[in-house]
Short mmCIF file of C-alpha atoms in Angstrom, two decimals:
data_model
loop_
_atom_site.label_atom_id
_atom_site.label_comp_id
_atom_site.label_asym_id
_atom_site.label_seq_id
_atom_site.Cartn_x
_atom_site.Cartn_y
_atom_site.Cartn_z
CA UNK A 1 6.82 -30.57 15.30
CA UNK A 2 6.56 -27.58 12.98
CA UNK A 3 3.23 -28.31 11.35
CA UNK A 4 -0.42 -27.47 11.67
CA UNK A 5 -2.45 -30.65 11.23
CA UNK A 6 -6.03 -30.58 10.01
CA UNK A 7 -8.58 -33.39 9.94
CA UNK A 8 -10.43 -34.55 8.01
CA UNK A 9 -8.77 -33.78 4.68
CA UNK A 10 -12.11 -34.13 2.88
CA UNK A 11 -15.66 -33.91 4.20
CA UNK A 12 -18.98 -34.28 2.41
CA UNK A 13 -22.08 -33.36 4.36
CA UNK A 14 -25.75 -32.69 3.83
CA UNK A 15 -27.43 -29.46 4.76
CA UNK A 16 -28.97 -31.01 7.88
CA UNK A 17 -25.79 -32.67 9.17
CA UNK A 18 -23.62 -31.64 12.09
CA UNK A 19 -19.91 -32.13 11.63
CA UNK A 20 -16.65 -30.71 12.97
CA UNK A 21 -13.28 -29.76 11.54
CA UNK A 22 -10.26 -30.18 13.77
CA UNK A 23 -6.90 -28.44 13.88
CA UNK A 24 -3.86 -29.15 16.02
CA UNK A 25 -0.43 -27.58 16.50
CA UNK A 26 2.37 -28.27 18.96
CA UNK A 27 4.63 -25.32 18.21
CA UNK A 28 3.66 -23.33 21.30
CA UNK A 29 1.72 -20.87 19.18
CA UNK A 30 -0.88 -18.92 21.11
CA UNK A 31 -2.97 -17.55 18.26
CA UNK A 32 -5.02 -19.80 15.99
CA UNK A 33 -7.14 -18.95 12.99
CA UNK A 34 -9.81 -20.26 10.66
CA UNK A 35 -9.74 -19.09 7.07
CA UNK A 36 -12.09 -20.00 4.21
CA UNK A 37 -10.71 -20.31 0.68
CA UNK A 38 -12.78 -20.67 -2.46
CA UNK A 39 -11.20 -21.96 -5.67
CA UNK A 40 -8.70 -19.53 -7.21
CA UNK A 41 -9.44 -16.94 -4.50
CA UNK A 42 -7.37 -15.72 -1.55
CA UNK A 43 -8.07 -17.00 1.96
CA UNK A 44 -10.71 -15.03 3.87
CA UNK A 45 -10.40 -14.71 7.62
CA UNK A 46 -13.24 -16.18 9.67
CA UNK A 47 -12.09 -16.35 13.30
CA UNK A 48 -9.05 -15.61 15.43
CA UNK A 49 -8.35 -17.08 18.85
CA UNK A 50 -5.69 -15.49 21.01
CA UNK A 51 -4.68 -17.32 24.19
CA UNK A 52 -7.73 -19.56 23.83
CA UNK A 53 -10.13 -16.63 23.72
CA UNK A 54 -12.07 -15.59 20.63
CA UNK A 55 -10.65 -12.22 19.62
CA UNK A 56 -11.96 -11.76 16.08
CA UNK A 57 -15.16 -12.94 14.42
CA UNK A 58 -15.42 -11.59 10.90
CA UNK A 59 -19.23 -11.55 10.93
CA UNK A 60 -19.36 -15.27 10.19
CA UNK A 61 -22.86 -16.86 10.13
CA UNK A 62 -23.76 -18.73 13.31
CA UNK A 63 -23.93 -22.03 11.42
CA UNK A 64 -20.13 -21.95 11.88
CA UNK A 65 -19.17 -22.29 15.55
CA UNK A 66 -15.50 -22.20 16.58
CA UNK A 67 -14.08 -23.72 19.73
CA UNK A 68 -10.61 -23.63 21.25
CA UNK A 69 -10.44 -26.31 23.98
CA UNK A 70 -6.77 -25.61 24.72
CA UNK A 71 -3.73 -23.86 23.29
CA UNK A 72 -3.01 -26.71 20.86
CA UNK A 73 -6.46 -27.44 19.50
CA UNK A 74 -8.97 -25.55 17.42
CA UNK A 75 -12.31 -26.88 16.21
CA UNK A 76 -14.88 -25.58 13.78
CA UNK A 77 -18.36 -26.98 14.34
CA UNK A 78 -20.62 -27.02 11.31
CA UNK A 79 -24.41 -27.17 11.37
CA UNK A 80 -27.08 -26.54 8.75
CA UNK A 81 -24.61 -25.43 6.14
CA UNK A 82 -25.51 -24.29 2.65
CA UNK A 83 -24.00 -25.49 -0.65
CA UNK A 84 -22.26 -22.12 -1.01
CA UNK A 85 -20.28 -22.96 2.13
CA UNK A 86 -18.38 -25.56 0.13
CA UNK A 87 -14.74 -24.49 0.22
CA UNK A 88 -11.28 -25.28 1.56
CA UNK A 89 -11.12 -24.43 5.26
CA UNK A 90 -7.65 -23.51 6.42
CA UNK A 91 -6.40 -23.47 9.96
CA UNK A 92 -3.34 -21.44 10.88
CA UNK A 93 -1.37 -20.53 13.97
CA UNK A 94 1.17 -17.90 14.93
CA UNK A 95 3.70 -17.41 17.73
CA UNK A 96 3.14 -15.25 20.82
CA UNK A 97 3.53 -11.53 20.36
CA UNK A 98 6.72 -11.29 22.41
CA UNK A 99 8.51 -13.79 20.18
CA UNK A 100 8.68 -11.27 17.35
CA UNK A 101 6.70 -13.48 15.01
CA UNK A 102 3.13 -12.73 15.97
CA UNK A 103 2.17 -11.91 12.41
CA UNK A 104 3.83 -14.94 10.80
CA UNK A 105 1.19 -17.57 10.16
CA UNK A 106 1.80 -21.28 9.66
CA UNK A 107 -1.03 -22.83 7.66
CA UNK A 108 -2.42 -26.35 7.65
CA UNK A 109 -3.14 -28.23 4.45
CA UNK A 110 -6.85 -27.57 4.80
CA UNK A 111 -10.09 -29.50 5.01
CA UNK A 112 -12.02 -29.56 1.75
CA UNK A 113 -15.70 -29.33 2.55
CA UNK A 114 -18.51 -30.17 0.13
CA UNK A 115 -22.07 -29.40 1.18
CA UNK A 116 -24.73 -31.24 -0.80
CA UNK B 1 -9.66 1.15 3.93
CA UNK B 2 -7.07 -1.56 4.17
CA UNK B 3 -6.46 -3.13 0.81
CA UNK B 4 -3.85 -5.20 -1.02
CA UNK B 5 -3.83 -5.07 -4.81
CA UNK B 6 -2.10 -7.51 -7.09
CA UNK B 7 -2.87 -6.24 -10.58
CA UNK B 8 -1.86 -9.35 -12.52
CA UNK B 9 -3.91 -12.55 -12.25
CA UNK B 10 -1.38 -14.43 -14.37
CA UNK B 11 2.26 -13.81 -15.13
CA UNK B 12 3.89 -16.08 -17.67
CA UNK B 13 7.64 -16.01 -18.28
CA UNK B 14 10.30 -18.26 -19.75
CA UNK B 15 12.86 -20.02 -17.59
CA UNK B 16 15.81 -17.75 -16.91
CA UNK B 17 13.84 -14.53 -17.43
CA UNK B 18 13.47 -11.94 -14.66
CA UNK B 19 10.25 -11.92 -12.68
CA UNK B 20 8.45 -9.12 -10.89
CA UNK B 21 5.13 -9.75 -9.18
CA UNK B 22 3.49 -6.48 -8.28
CA UNK B 23 1.82 -5.65 -4.99
CA UNK B 24 0.40 -2.32 -3.87
CA UNK B 25 -1.29 -1.64 -0.59
CA UNK B 26 -3.37 0.99 1.13
CA UNK B 27 -3.14 1.23 4.89
CA UNK B 28 -3.23 4.15 7.27
CA UNK B 29 -0.92 2.80 9.98
CA UNK B 30 2.35 0.88 10.01
CA UNK B 31 1.74 -2.30 8.07
CA UNK B 32 3.77 -5.45 7.97
CA UNK B 33 3.97 -6.94 4.48
CA UNK B 34 4.37 -10.56 3.48
CA UNK B 35 4.54 -12.77 0.43
CA UNK B 36 2.93 -16.20 0.77
CA UNK B 37 3.25 -18.93 -1.87
CA UNK B 38 1.01 -21.89 -2.67
CA UNK B 39 2.61 -24.56 -4.86
CA UNK B 40 0.34 -27.05 -6.60
CA UNK B 41 -1.17 -29.48 -4.06
CA UNK B 42 0.85 -27.95 -1.22
CA UNK B 43 -0.15 -25.80 1.70
CA UNK B 44 0.08 -22.04 1.78
CA UNK B 45 3.48 -21.07 3.18
CA UNK B 46 5.37 -17.93 4.04
CA UNK B 47 7.94 -16.87 1.45
CA UNK B 48 9.10 -13.45 2.69
CA UNK B 49 8.29 -10.78 5.27
CA UNK B 50 9.48 -7.25 4.77
CA UNK B 51 11.10 -6.78 8.17
CA UNK B 52 13.41 -9.76 7.58
CA UNK B 53 14.96 -8.19 4.47
CA UNK B 54 16.15 -11.61 3.36
CA UNK B 55 16.29 -13.51 0.09
CA UNK B 56 14.40 -16.80 -0.05
CA UNK B 57 14.74 -19.12 -3.06
CA UNK B 58 16.31 -16.19 -4.91
CA UNK B 59 13.28 -13.94 -4.31
CA UNK B 60 13.54 -10.49 -2.75
CA UNK B 61 10.96 -7.83 -1.94
CA UNK B 62 11.50 -4.27 -0.80
CA UNK B 63 8.90 -2.20 0.97
CA UNK B 64 8.54 1.19 -0.71
CA UNK B 65 6.43 3.33 1.60
CA UNK B 66 6.40 6.27 -0.82
CA UNK B 67 4.84 4.17 -3.56
CA UNK B 68 3.02 1.89 -1.08
CA UNK B 69 4.41 -1.12 -2.93
CA UNK B 70 5.99 -4.43 -2.01
CA UNK B 71 6.90 -6.02 -5.33
CA UNK B 72 8.41 -9.51 -5.41
CA UNK B 73 11.42 -9.97 -7.68
CA UNK B 74 13.68 -12.73 -8.89
CA UNK B 75 16.41 -12.20 -11.48
CA UNK B 76 16.22 -15.64 -13.11
CA UNK B 77 12.97 -17.61 -12.91
CA UNK B 78 13.01 -21.40 -12.53
CA UNK B 79 10.28 -23.86 -13.51
CA UNK B 80 9.84 -24.85 -9.87
CA UNK B 81 8.83 -21.25 -9.10
CA UNK B 82 5.49 -21.86 -10.83
CA UNK B 83 2.85 -21.32 -8.15
CA UNK B 84 0.22 -18.94 -6.82
CA UNK B 85 1.71 -15.97 -5.00
CA UNK B 86 -0.23 -13.89 -2.48
CA UNK B 87 0.85 -10.54 -1.12
CA UNK B 88 -0.54 -9.97 2.38
CA UNK B 89 -0.67 -7.18 4.91
CA UNK B 90 -0.96 -7.17 8.67
CA UNK B 91 -1.08 -4.39 11.25
CA UNK B 92 2.49 -3.85 12.40
CA UNK B 93 1.63 -3.75 16.08
CA UNK B 94 -1.13 -6.30 16.08
CA UNK B 95 -1.25 -8.95 18.78
CA UNK B 96 -2.63 -11.42 16.28
CA UNK B 97 -1.73 -11.90 12.67
CA UNK B 98 -4.92 -10.81 10.97
CA UNK B 99 -3.78 -11.01 7.37
CA UNK B 100 -5.37 -9.19 4.48
CA UNK B 101 -4.56 -10.99 1.26
CA UNK B 102 -4.37 -9.70 -2.28
CA UNK B 103 -6.20 -11.60 -5.00
CA UNK B 104 -3.08 -13.53 -5.92
CA UNK B 105 -0.91 -13.85 -9.01
CA UNK B 106 -0.30 -17.17 -10.73
CA UNK B 107 3.29 -17.38 -11.90
CA UNK B 108 3.83 -19.73 -14.80
CA UNK B 109 7.46 -20.41 -15.75
CA UNK B 110 7.75 -22.06 -19.13
CA UNK B 111 10.72 -24.24 -20.12
#
């Protein structure tokens, strides 16, 4: 399995809803990432988990809450979002540092979120 | 400050013409440079990384530290090369691949 799988592909939620985005990989990668991508813009880093521990939070509002239950799974919990949070949310993973590919990211197809 | 600059939002060429997508960076340490590509309705994927020094789909990119550039080149463009191309930078000794992306260049190859 050489893919990063994201569910759901599409999500529509109201500003008072609570929802979660899920990401899974079975490549033995030990770093996982959440990126946010607006239309015709580059991806912007949100969070990085390294060996299941949060290592980078790019000053993301607390209405986004990441979770890494194990080395294969990454969740992004969403609560009280705003319409401007509507975007494509990309998950990515990368190999362990000692494999020589720590900086090579494999991206999922994304979850397209619409906040009404 | 760490920055990746892609000066062209859109590059339009005819099939068979040479292509050069420009990328300049500013970084104080030892960066690792990448080109990622996003074809229509497909996921973002790695095209090239500078330390591999390989050619993928006919594309090459050379890191020029003097000019702080990592331009992507292909001698003869094909229609299937039409896509969004992102130049990206990461800290060379980072334990995690925190990527800084340029704004992207849309390559349009006309028949």
